[in-house]
Amino acid sequence: MATTVVKSFGIGSLAARAALAWIRHDPRAAELLRTNFHGRTVTLAGGPALALGANVGAALGAPGAASTAAVVTAGATAGAVGFYDDIVGDRPEQKAKGFAGHLGALREGRVTSGLVKIAGVGAAGLAAAALLATDPRVRAHRGRRRGGVVRTTADVLLGAGVIAGTANLLNLLDLRPGRALKAGTLIGVPLAVGPGGGVAAGTLGAGAALLPADLGEEIMLGDAGANALGALLGVALAARTGPAGRAVALSVLAALTAASEKVSFTKVIQDTPWLRELDALGRRPAE
């Protein structure tokens, strides 16, 4: 089991580095350049690179065929719809703030890229949770046998909420260099320990490979990277928890998401000394 975790971490790291180099040398790489909050020019290449690397590493570490399919479904879809939002989301007709804003745009007859992202991540989370429910190795890790239709349906819905909610949380935190990757590490390290830890380990390996470039403001994760990171960690979390654990996790995720509509996470971090120090650790200083 330890061998699988180490191998997944290493493959995820190598795949993310290779993907970043490949994307940066693509003839259309200039289309990914953006200006960050410091006014520095960075590339969105970090997002698809993380999504690709984390998917490869996490899939390698999945305990069974169904869980591998769950990893690929959640990670690839979250990365793809996030990348779509990264590319077209800055257009004037796409502007909307929060879930309520995207629903308001839909009532006006506009389908925003953000709504596409929300729907895509939600559908992928549901499909991934359903796949996890069919994997005997995942059920064995969770100490649970196949239950009735109602119980299984509730379990799948809770799992879908955990996967989509974790993807959304990491996306909400991706407002400063390295913040989403640090938060992902805090979530992922406990999940990489013990049975089934390869999914989290592969995801963490990709994140570790790109963290220096993210902190150095050479790249940014964007929605593609943050959503893929969160979705894959959500799969790892859902695979390790039963209905009660999933319900607790979903409650926390829902509370944080609701709080984000009222409170600035950045302000909370800046006003809390230990969070401020952790958030700034390793980051390139402002000029």
PDB file of C-alpha atoms in Angstrom:
ATOM      1  CA  MET A   1       0.000   0.000   0.000  1.00  0.00           C
ATOM      2  CA  ALA A   2       2.834   2.403   0.850  1.00  0.00           C
ATOM      3  CA  THR A   3       4.415   1.582  -2.514  1.00  0.00           C
ATOM      4  CA  THR A   4       1.210   2.587  -4.302  1.00  0.00           C
ATOM      5  CA  VAL A   5       1.078   5.897  -2.438  1.00  0.00           C
ATOM      6  CA  VAL A   6       4.697   6.742  -3.257  1.00  0.00           C
ATOM      7  CA  LYS A   7       4.315   5.665  -6.881  1.00  0.00           C
ATOM      8  CA  SER A   8       1.098   7.667  -7.322  1.00  0.00           C
ATOM      9  CA  PHE A   9       2.690  10.759  -5.789  1.00  0.00           C
ATOM     10  CA  GLY A  10       5.722  10.465  -8.073  1.00  0.00           C
ATOM     11  CA  ILE A  11       3.742   9.821 -11.245  1.00  0.00           C
ATOM     12  CA  GLY A  12       1.372  12.683 -10.475  1.00  0.00           C
ATOM     13  CA  SER A  13       4.347  15.011  -9.989  1.00  0.00           C
ATOM     14  CA  LEU A  14       6.107  13.921 -13.182  1.00  0.00           C
ATOM     15  CA  ALA A  15       2.920  14.092 -15.245  1.00  0.00           C
ATOM     16  CA  ALA A  16       2.115  17.613 -14.016  1.00  0.00           C
ATOM     17  CA  ARG A  17       5.632  18.866 -14.824  1.00  0.00           C
ATOM     18  CA  ALA A  18       5.541  17.309 -18.283  1.00  0.00           C
ATOM     19  CA  ALA A  19       2.077  18.715 -18.977  1.00  0.00           C
ATOM     20  CA  LEU A  20       3.124  22.212 -17.894  1.00  0.00           C
ATOM     21  CA  ALA A  21       6.174  22.165 -20.173  1.00  0.00           C
ATOM     22  CA  TRP A  22       4.082  20.891 -23.073  1.00  0.00           C
ATOM     23  CA  ILE A  23       1.338  23.501 -22.637  1.00  0.00           C
ATOM     24  CA  ARG A  24       3.828  26.356 -22.228  1.00  0.00           C
ATOM     25  CA  HIS A  25       5.472  25.449 -25.545  1.00  0.00           C
ATOM     26  CA  ASP A  26       2.212  25.176 -27.435  1.00  0.00           C
ATOM     27  CA  PRO A  27       1.935  27.750 -30.280  1.00  0.00           C
ATOM     28  CA  ARG A  28      -1.225  29.163 -28.658  1.00  0.00           C
ATOM     29  CA  ALA A  29       0.277  29.475 -25.177  1.00  0.00           C
ATOM     30  CA  ALA A  30       0.120  33.280 -25.354  1.00  0.00           C
ATOM     31  CA  GLU A  31      -3.678  33.047 -25.206  1.00  0.00           C
ATOM     32  CA  LEU A  32      -3.344  31.773 -21.632  1.00  0.00           C
ATOM     33  CA  LEU A  33      -1.513  34.821 -20.301  1.00  0.00           C
ATOM     34  CA  ARG A  34      -3.354  36.815 -17.654  1.00  0.00           C
ATOM     35  CA  THR A  35      -2.594  39.633 -15.189  1.00  0.00           C
ATOM     36  CA  ASN A  36      -2.792  38.625 -11.530  1.00  0.00           C
ATOM     37  CA  PHE A  37      -3.680  40.670  -8.445  1.00  0.00           C
ATOM     38  CA  HIS A  38      -0.116  42.041  -8.228  1.00  0.00           C
ATOM     39  CA  GLY A  39      -0.238  43.182 -11.839  1.00  0.00           C
ATOM     40  CA  ARG A  40       2.212  40.481 -12.924  1.00  0.00           C
ATOM     41  CA  THR A  41       1.788  38.459 -16.089  1.00  0.00           C
ATOM     42  CA  VAL A  42       1.173  34.788 -15.356  1.00  0.00           C
ATOM     43  CA  THR A  43      -0.055  31.849 -17.392  1.00  0.00           C
ATOM     44  CA  LEU A  44      -3.180  29.774 -16.902  1.00  0.00           C
ATOM     45  CA  ALA A  45      -1.168  26.754 -18.071  1.00  0.00           C
ATOM     46  CA  GLY A  46      -0.935  25.654 -14.439  1.00  0.00           C
ATOM     47  CA  GLY A  47      -4.628  24.720 -14.437  1.00  0.00           C
ATOM     48  CA  PRO A  48      -4.715  22.126 -17.217  1.00  0.00           C
ATOM     49  CA  ALA A  49      -1.245  20.900 -16.163  1.00  0.00           C
ATOM     50  CA  LEU A  50      -2.489  20.209 -12.644  1.00  0.00           C
ATOM     51  CA  ALA A  51      -5.680  18.613 -13.926  1.00  0.00           C
ATOM     52  CA  LEU A  52      -3.750  16.286 -16.247  1.00  0.00           C
ATOM     53  CA  GLY A  53      -1.055  15.378 -13.738  1.00  0.00           C
ATOM     54  CA  ALA A  54      -3.451  14.856 -10.846  1.00  0.00           C
ATOM     55  CA  ASN A  55      -5.767  12.711 -12.960  1.00  0.00           C
ATOM     56  CA  VAL A  56      -2.911  10.462 -14.051  1.00  0.00           C
ATOM     57  CA  GLY A  57      -1.491  10.103 -10.545  1.00  0.00           C
ATOM     58  CA  ALA A  58      -4.855   9.637  -8.845  1.00  0.00           C
ATOM     59  CA  ALA A  59      -6.054   7.102 -11.430  1.00  0.00           C
ATOM     60  CA  LEU A  60      -2.890   5.085 -10.909  1.00  0.00           C
ATOM     61  CA  GLY A  61      -3.524   5.049  -7.158  1.00  0.00           C
ATOM     62  CA  ALA A  62      -7.217   4.110  -7.308  1.00  0.00           C
ATOM     63  CA  PRO A  63      -7.932   0.727  -5.672  1.00  0.00           C
ATOM     64  CA  GLY A  64     -10.230  -0.702  -8.344  1.00  0.00           C
ATOM     65  CA  ALA A  65     -11.574  -0.291 -11.879  1.00  0.00           C
ATOM     66  CA  ALA A  66     -14.769   1.507 -10.822  1.00  0.00           C
ATOM     67  CA  SER A  67     -12.895   3.913  -8.560  1.00  0.00           C
ATOM     68  CA  THR A  68     -10.438   4.605 -11.398  1.00  0.00           C
ATOM     69  CA  ALA A  69     -13.403   5.527 -13.585  1.00  0.00           C
ATOM     70  CA  ALA A  70     -14.715   7.729 -10.763  1.00  0.00           C
ATOM     71  CA  VAL A  71     -11.377   9.536 -10.553  1.00  0.00           C
ATOM     72  CA  VAL A  72     -11.194  10.169 -14.292  1.00  0.00           C
ATOM     73  CA  THR A  73     -14.853  11.231 -14.503  1.00  0.00           C
ATOM     74  CA  ALA A  74     -14.623  13.739 -11.658  1.00  0.00           C
ATOM     75  CA  GLY A  75     -11.130  15.074 -12.324  1.00  0.00           C
ATOM     76  CA  ALA A  76     -11.302  15.360 -16.102  1.00  0.00           C
ATOM     77  CA  THR A  77     -14.776  16.892 -16.154  1.00  0.00           C
ATOM     78  CA  ALA A  78     -14.003  19.404 -13.393  1.00  0.00           C
ATOM     79  CA  GLY A  79     -10.808  20.398 -15.163  1.00  0.00           C
ATOM     80  CA  ALA A  80     -12.504  20.709 -18.561  1.00  0.00           C
ATOM     81  CA  VAL A  81     -15.471  22.845 -17.483  1.00  0.00           C
ATOM     82  CA  GLY A  82     -13.170  24.914 -15.276  1.00  0.00           C
ATOM     83  CA  PHE A  83     -10.869  25.549 -18.230  1.00  0.00           C
ATOM     84  CA  TYR A  84     -13.862  26.576 -20.324  1.00  0.00           C
ATOM     85  CA  ASP A  85     -14.804  29.120 -17.649  1.00  0.00           C
ATOM     86  CA  ASP A  86     -11.198  30.358 -17.511  1.00  0.00           C
ATOM     87  CA  ILE A  87     -11.178  31.016 -21.246  1.00  0.00           C
ATOM     88  CA  VAL A  88     -14.581  32.620 -21.778  1.00  0.00           C
ATOM     89  CA  GLY A  89     -15.568  33.743 -18.283  1.00  0.00           C
ATOM     90  CA  ASP A  90     -14.021  37.225 -18.626  1.00  0.00           C
ATOM     91  CA  ARG A  91     -16.273  38.189 -21.499  1.00  0.00           C
ATOM     92  CA  PRO A  92     -18.821  40.895 -20.549  1.00  0.00           C
ATOM     93  CA  GLU A  93     -21.857  38.736 -21.290  1.00  0.00           C
ATOM     94  CA  GLN A  94     -20.521  36.039 -18.955  1.00  0.00           C
ATOM     95  CA  LYS A  95     -20.259  38.205 -15.854  1.00  0.00           C
ATOM     96  CA  ALA A  96     -22.190  36.922 -12.838  1.00  0.00           C
ATOM     97  CA  LYS A  97     -21.276  36.625  -9.171  1.00  0.00           C
ATOM     98  CA  GLY A  98     -21.944  33.522  -7.133  1.00  0.00           C
ATOM     99  CA  PHE A  99     -24.507  30.790  -7.670  1.00  0.00           C
ATOM    100  CA  ALA A 100     -27.378  33.248  -7.324  1.00  0.00           C
ATOM    101  CA  GLY A 101     -25.852  35.451 -10.012  1.00  0.00           C
ATOM    102  CA  HIS A 102     -25.577  32.581 -12.477  1.00  0.00           C
ATOM    103  CA  LEU A 103     -29.185  31.548 -11.816  1.00  0.00           C
ATOM    104  CA  GLY A 104     -30.252  35.149 -12.318  1.00  0.00           C
ATOM    105  CA  ALA A 105     -28.476  35.197 -15.672  1.00  0.00           C
ATOM    106  CA  LEU A 106     -30.265  31.977 -16.628  1.00  0.00           C
ATOM    107  CA  ARG A 107     -33.624  33.582 -15.837  1.00  0.00           C
ATOM    108  CA  GLU A 108     -32.624  36.346 -18.263  1.00  0.00           C
ATOM    109  CA  GLY A 109     -31.961  33.750 -20.938  1.00  0.00           C
ATOM    110  CA  ARG A 110     -28.160  33.691 -20.594  1.00  0.00           C
ATOM    111  CA  VAL A 111     -26.231  30.490 -19.959  1.00  0.00           C
ATOM    112  CA  THR A 112     -22.992  31.621 -18.364  1.00  0.00           C
ATOM    113  CA  SER A 113     -19.737  29.689 -18.405  1.00  0.00           C
ATOM    114  CA  GLY A 114     -19.964  29.638 -14.612  1.00  0.00           C
ATOM    115  CA  LEU A 115     -23.305  27.845 -14.777  1.00  0.00           C
ATOM    116  CA  VAL A 116     -21.837  25.339 -17.229  1.00  0.00           C
ATOM    117  CA  LYS A 117     -19.041  24.761 -14.723  1.00  0.00           C
ATOM    118  CA  ILE A 118     -21.456  24.293 -11.813  1.00  0.00           C
ATOM    119  CA  ALA A 119     -23.621  21.853 -13.777  1.00  0.00           C
ATOM    120  CA  GLY A 120     -20.616  19.958 -15.109  1.00  0.00           C
ATOM    121  CA  VAL A 121     -18.949  19.544 -11.726  1.00  0.00           C
ATOM    122  CA  GLY A 122     -22.245  18.518 -10.137  1.00  0.00           C
ATOM    123  CA  ALA A 123     -22.991  15.907 -12.800  1.00  0.00           C
ATOM    124  CA  ALA A 124     -19.452  14.557 -12.629  1.00  0.00           C
ATOM    125  CA  GLY A 125     -19.670  14.333  -8.844  1.00  0.00           C
ATOM    126  CA  LEU A 126     -22.906  12.346  -9.085  1.00  0.00           C
ATOM    127  CA  ALA A 127     -21.455   9.958 -11.663  1.00  0.00           C
ATOM    128  CA  ALA A 128     -18.243   9.509  -9.658  1.00  0.00           C
ATOM    129  CA  ALA A 129     -20.142   8.801  -6.436  1.00  0.00           C
ATOM    130  CA  ALA A 130     -22.280   6.225  -8.222  1.00  0.00           C
ATOM    131  CA  LEU A 131     -19.154   4.533  -9.570  1.00  0.00           C
ATOM    132  CA  LEU A 132     -17.580   4.444  -6.102  1.00  0.00           C
ATOM    133  CA  ALA A 133     -20.682   2.687  -4.789  1.00  0.00           C
ATOM    134  CA  THR A 134     -20.043  -0.192  -7.201  1.00  0.00           C
ATOM    135  CA  ASP A 135     -16.384  -0.719  -6.311  1.00  0.00           C
ATOM    136  CA  PRO A 136     -16.002  -3.662  -3.869  1.00  0.00           C
ATOM    137  CA  ARG A 137     -12.557  -2.481  -2.753  1.00  0.00           C
ATOM    138  CA  VAL A 138     -13.923   0.941  -1.827  1.00  0.00           C
ATOM    139  CA  ARG A 139     -16.764  -0.679   0.121  1.00  0.00           C
ATOM    140  CA  ALA A 140     -14.227  -2.860   1.923  1.00  0.00           C
ATOM    141  CA  HIS A 141     -12.123   0.174   2.888  1.00  0.00           C
ATOM    142  CA  ARG A 142     -15.218   1.847   4.264  1.00  0.00           C
ATOM    143  CA  GLY A 143     -16.233  -1.274   6.189  1.00  0.00           C
ATOM    144  CA  ARG A 144     -19.604  -1.335   4.496  1.00  0.00           C
ATOM    145  CA  ARG A 145     -21.603  -3.874   2.528  1.00  0.00           C
ATOM    146  CA  ARG A 146     -24.115  -3.242  -0.183  1.00  0.00           C
ATOM    147  CA  GLY A 147     -27.306  -1.758   1.321  1.00  0.00           C
ATOM    148  CA  GLY A 148     -30.857  -1.146   0.176  1.00  0.00           C
ATOM    149  CA  VAL A 149     -31.873   1.138  -2.672  1.00  0.00           C
ATOM    150  CA  VAL A 150     -32.813   4.062  -0.413  1.00  0.00           C
ATOM    151  CA  ARG A 151     -29.629   3.834   1.625  1.00  0.00           C
ATOM    152  CA  THR A 152     -27.444   3.470  -1.464  1.00  0.00           C
ATOM    153  CA  THR A 153     -29.156   6.411  -3.188  1.00  0.00           C
ATOM    154  CA  ALA A 154     -28.683   8.625  -0.140  1.00  0.00           C
ATOM    155  CA  ASP A 155     -25.053   7.551   0.096  1.00  0.00           C
ATOM    156  CA  VAL A 156     -24.452   8.393  -3.572  1.00  0.00           C
ATOM    157  CA  LEU A 157     -26.107  11.807  -3.219  1.00  0.00           C
ATOM    158  CA  LEU A 158     -23.979  12.584  -0.161  1.00  0.00           C
ATOM    159  CA  GLY A 159     -20.879  11.490  -2.038  1.00  0.00           C
ATOM    160  CA  ALA A 160     -21.779  13.679  -4.999  1.00  0.00           C
ATOM    161  CA  GLY A 161     -22.209  16.639  -2.664  1.00  0.00           C
ATOM    162  CA  VAL A 162     -18.812  16.013  -1.085  1.00  0.00           C
ATOM    163  CA  ILE A 163     -17.056  15.812  -4.467  1.00  0.00           C
ATOM    164  CA  ALA A 164     -18.747  18.906  -5.923  1.00  0.00           C
ATOM    165  CA  GLY A 165     -18.488  20.798  -2.636  1.00  0.00           C
ATOM    166  CA  THR A 166     -14.755  20.175  -2.286  1.00  0.00           C
ATOM    167  CA  ALA A 167     -14.204  21.287  -5.879  1.00  0.00           C
ATOM    168  CA  ASN A 168     -16.117  24.489  -5.181  1.00  0.00           C
ATOM    169  CA  LEU A 169     -14.277  25.168  -1.912  1.00  0.00           C
ATOM    170  CA  LEU A 170     -10.820  24.910  -3.496  1.00  0.00           C
ATOM    171  CA  ASN A 171     -12.024  27.195  -6.277  1.00  0.00           C
ATOM    172  CA  LEU A 172     -13.246  29.758  -3.740  1.00  0.00           C
ATOM    173  CA  LEU A 173      -9.833  29.717  -2.040  1.00  0.00           C
ATOM    174  CA  ASP A 174      -7.843  30.167  -5.246  1.00  0.00           C
ATOM    175  CA  LEU A 175      -7.523  33.938  -4.923  1.00  0.00           C
ATOM    176  CA  ARG A 176      -3.850  34.190  -3.973  1.00  0.00           C
ATOM    177  CA  PRO A 177      -0.750  32.300  -5.163  1.00  0.00           C
ATOM    178  CA  GLY A 178      -0.393  28.911  -3.518  1.00  0.00           C
ATOM    179  CA  ARG A 179      -3.494  29.208  -1.344  1.00  0.00           C
ATOM    180  CA  ALA A 180      -5.564  26.496  -3.026  1.00  0.00           C
ATOM    181  CA  LEU A 181      -2.613  24.093  -3.165  1.00  0.00           C
ATOM    182  CA  LYS A 182      -1.849  24.639   0.524  1.00  0.00           C
ATOM    183  CA  ALA A 183      -5.483  24.042   1.447  1.00  0.00           C
ATOM    184  CA  GLY A 184      -5.516  20.965  -0.763  1.00  0.00           C
ATOM    185  CA  THR A 185      -2.441  19.649   1.015  1.00  0.00           C
ATOM    186  CA  LEU A 186      -4.106  20.068   4.413  1.00  0.00           C
ATOM    187  CA  ILE A 187      -7.133  18.144   3.164  1.00  0.00           C
ATOM    188  CA  GLY A 188      -5.209  15.543   1.210  1.00  0.00           C
ATOM    189  CA  VAL A 189      -2.402  14.454   3.543  1.00  0.00           C
ATOM    190  CA  PRO A 190      -4.702  12.598   5.994  1.00  0.00           C
ATOM    191  CA  LEU A 191      -6.464  10.961   3.032  1.00  0.00           C
ATOM    192  CA  ALA A 192      -3.158   9.692   1.627  1.00  0.00           C
ATOM    193  CA  VAL A 193      -2.515   7.642   4.768  1.00  0.00           C
ATOM    194  CA  GLY A 194      -3.922   4.135   4.976  1.00  0.00           C
ATOM    195  CA  PRO A 195      -5.970   2.034   2.537  1.00  0.00           C
ATOM    196  CA  GLY A 196      -6.933   3.728  -0.696  1.00  0.00           C
ATOM    197  CA  GLY A 197      -4.479   6.576  -0.139  1.00  0.00           C
ATOM    198  CA  GLY A 198      -3.203   6.502  -3.711  1.00  0.00           C
ATOM    199  CA  VAL A 199      -5.948   8.781  -5.073  1.00  0.00           C
ATOM    200  CA  ALA A 200      -5.051  11.586  -2.691  1.00  0.00           C
ATOM    201  CA  ALA A 201      -1.317  10.908  -3.093  1.00  0.00           C
ATOM    202  CA  GLY A 202      -1.448  11.231  -6.882  1.00  0.00           C
ATOM    203  CA  THR A 203      -3.349  14.490  -6.555  1.00  0.00           C
ATOM    204  CA  LEU A 204      -0.897  15.833  -3.980  1.00  0.00           C
ATOM    205  CA  GLY A 205       2.052  14.873  -6.169  1.00  0.00           C
ATOM    206  CA  ALA A 206       0.770  17.025  -9.031  1.00  0.00           C
ATOM    207  CA  GLY A 207       0.135  19.898  -6.639  1.00  0.00           C
ATOM    208  CA  ALA A 208       3.601  19.640  -5.085  1.00  0.00           C
ATOM    209  CA  ALA A 209       5.217  19.780  -8.527  1.00  0.00           C
ATOM    210  CA  LEU A 210       3.451  23.038  -9.400  1.00  0.00           C
ATOM    211  CA  LEU A 211       3.496  24.735  -5.988  1.00  0.00           C
ATOM    212  CA  PRO A 212       6.851  26.569  -6.482  1.00  0.00           C
ATOM    213  CA  ALA A 213       5.698  28.044  -9.795  1.00  0.00           C
ATOM    214  CA  ASP A 214       2.343  29.002  -8.263  1.00  0.00           C
ATOM    215  CA  LEU A 215       3.984  30.695  -5.254  1.00  0.00           C
ATOM    216  CA  GLY A 216       6.476  32.396  -7.576  1.00  0.00           C
ATOM    217  CA  GLU A 217       3.597  33.836  -9.628  1.00  0.00           C
ATOM    218  CA  GLU A 218       4.732  32.175 -12.834  1.00  0.00           C
ATOM    219  CA  ILE A 219       1.463  30.277 -13.216  1.00  0.00           C
ATOM    220  CA  MET A 220      -2.031  30.346 -11.823  1.00  0.00           C
ATOM    221  CA  LEU A 221      -4.359  27.400 -11.341  1.00  0.00           C
ATOM    222  CA  GLY A 222      -7.525  29.109 -12.450  1.00  0.00           C
ATOM    223  CA  ASP A 223     -10.808  27.240 -12.293  1.00  0.00           C
ATOM    224  CA  ALA A 224      -9.370  24.315 -14.249  1.00  0.00           C
ATOM    225  CA  GLY A 225      -6.721  23.540 -11.658  1.00  0.00           C
ATOM    226  CA  ALA A 226      -8.642  24.434  -8.507  1.00  0.00           C
ATOM    227  CA  ASN A 227     -11.771  22.522  -9.532  1.00  0.00           C
ATOM    228  CA  ALA A 228      -9.829  19.431 -10.603  1.00  0.00           C
ATOM    229  CA  LEU A 229      -7.787  19.506  -7.392  1.00  0.00           C
ATOM    230  CA  GLY A 230     -10.905  19.772  -5.244  1.00  0.00           C
ATOM    231  CA  ALA A 231     -12.906  17.195  -7.187  1.00  0.00           C
ATOM    232  CA  LEU A 232     -10.163  14.568  -6.925  1.00  0.00           C
ATOM    233  CA  LEU A 233      -9.684  15.196  -3.216  1.00  0.00           C
ATOM    234  CA  GLY A 234     -13.466  14.961  -2.905  1.00  0.00           C
ATOM    235  CA  VAL A 235     -13.364  11.534  -4.549  1.00  0.00           C
ATOM    236  CA  ALA A 236     -10.636  10.476  -2.107  1.00  0.00           C
ATOM    237  CA  LEU A 237     -12.714  11.750   0.809  1.00  0.00           C
ATOM    238  CA  ALA A 238     -15.930  10.116  -0.395  1.00  0.00           C
ATOM    239  CA  ALA A 239     -14.098   6.816  -0.895  1.00  0.00           C
ATOM    240  CA  ARG A 240     -12.889   6.823   2.710  1.00  0.00           C
ATOM    241  CA  THR A 241     -16.119   7.823   4.489  1.00  0.00           C
ATOM    242  CA  GLY A 242     -19.498   6.231   5.128  1.00  0.00           C
ATOM    243  CA  PRO A 243     -22.857   8.030   5.106  1.00  0.00           C
ATOM    244  CA  ALA A 244     -22.249   9.699   8.485  1.00  0.00           C
ATOM    245  CA  GLY A 245     -18.788  10.917   7.518  1.00  0.00           C
ATOM    246  CA  ARG A 246     -20.028  12.170   4.174  1.00  0.00           C
ATOM    247  CA  ALA A 247     -22.907  14.005   5.868  1.00  0.00           C
ATOM    248  CA  VAL A 248     -20.520  15.733   8.265  1.00  0.00           C
ATOM    249  CA  ALA A 249     -18.134  16.677   5.462  1.00  0.00           C
ATOM    250  CA  LEU A 250     -20.977  17.981   3.302  1.00  0.00           C
ATOM    251  CA  SER A 251     -22.322  20.055   6.205  1.00  0.00           C
ATOM    252  CA  VAL A 252     -18.927  21.707   6.666  1.00  0.00           C
ATOM    253  CA  LEU A 253     -18.549  22.332   2.945  1.00  0.00           C
ATOM    254  CA  ALA A 254     -22.057  23.793   2.690  1.00  0.00           C
ATOM    255  CA  ALA A 255     -21.433  26.070   5.680  1.00  0.00           C
ATOM    256  CA  LEU A 256     -18.170  27.365   4.194  1.00  0.00           C
ATOM    257  CA  THR A 257     -19.804  27.925   0.809  1.00  0.00           C
ATOM    258  CA  ALA A 258     -22.670  29.852   2.408  1.00  0.00           C
ATOM    259  CA  ALA A 259     -20.204  31.897   4.446  1.00  0.00           C
ATOM    260  CA  SER A 260     -18.288  32.826   1.285  1.00  0.00           C
ATOM    261  CA  GLU A 261     -21.378  34.642   0.007  1.00  0.00           C
ATOM    262  CA  LYS A 262     -21.270  36.940   3.038  1.00  0.00           C
ATOM    263  CA  VAL A 263     -17.641  37.043   4.174  1.00  0.00           C
ATOM    264  CA  SER A 264     -14.356  37.500   2.318  1.00  0.00           C
ATOM    265  CA  PHE A 265     -12.069  34.529   2.985  1.00  0.00           C
ATOM    266  CA  THR A 266      -9.105  36.751   2.124  1.00  0.00           C
ATOM    267  CA  LYS A 267     -10.093  39.268   4.798  1.00  0.00           C
ATOM    268  CA  VAL A 268     -10.540  36.494   7.381  1.00  0.00           C
ATOM    269  CA  ILE A 269      -7.099  35.147   6.538  1.00  0.00           C
ATOM    270  CA  GLN A 270      -5.498  38.586   6.744  1.00  0.00           C
ATOM    271  CA  ASP A 271      -7.152  39.269  10.107  1.00  0.00           C
ATOM    272  CA  THR A 272      -6.015  35.940  11.624  1.00  0.00           C
ATOM    273  CA  PRO A 273      -2.244  35.999  12.364  1.00  0.00           C
ATOM    274  CA  TRP A 274      -1.494  32.275  12.016  1.00  0.00           C
ATOM    275  CA  LEU A 275      -3.578  31.963   8.872  1.00  0.00           C
ATOM    276  CA  ARG A 276      -1.909  35.060   7.424  1.00  0.00           C
ATOM    277  CA  GLU A 277       1.565  33.594   8.060  1.00  0.00           C
ATOM    278  CA  LEU A 278       0.605  30.227   6.564  1.00  0.00           C
ATOM    279  CA  ASP A 279      -0.982  31.892   3.554  1.00  0.00           C
ATOM    280  CA  ALA A 280       2.134  34.009   2.855  1.00  0.00           C
ATOM    281  CA  LEU A 281       4.627  31.179   3.451  1.00  0.00           C
ATOM    282  CA  GLY A 282       6.896  30.759   0.429  1.00  0.00           C
ATOM    283  CA  ARG A 283       5.099  33.392  -1.617  1.00  0.00           C
ATOM    284  CA  ARG A 284       6.946  35.882  -3.752  1.00  0.00           C
ATOM    285  CA  PRO A 285       6.896  39.285  -2.014  1.00  0.00           C
ATOM    286  CA  ALA A 286       5.061  42.196  -3.591  1.00  0.00           C
ATOM    287  CA  GLU A 287       7.286  44.661  -5.402  1.00  0.00           C
TER     288      GLU A 287
END
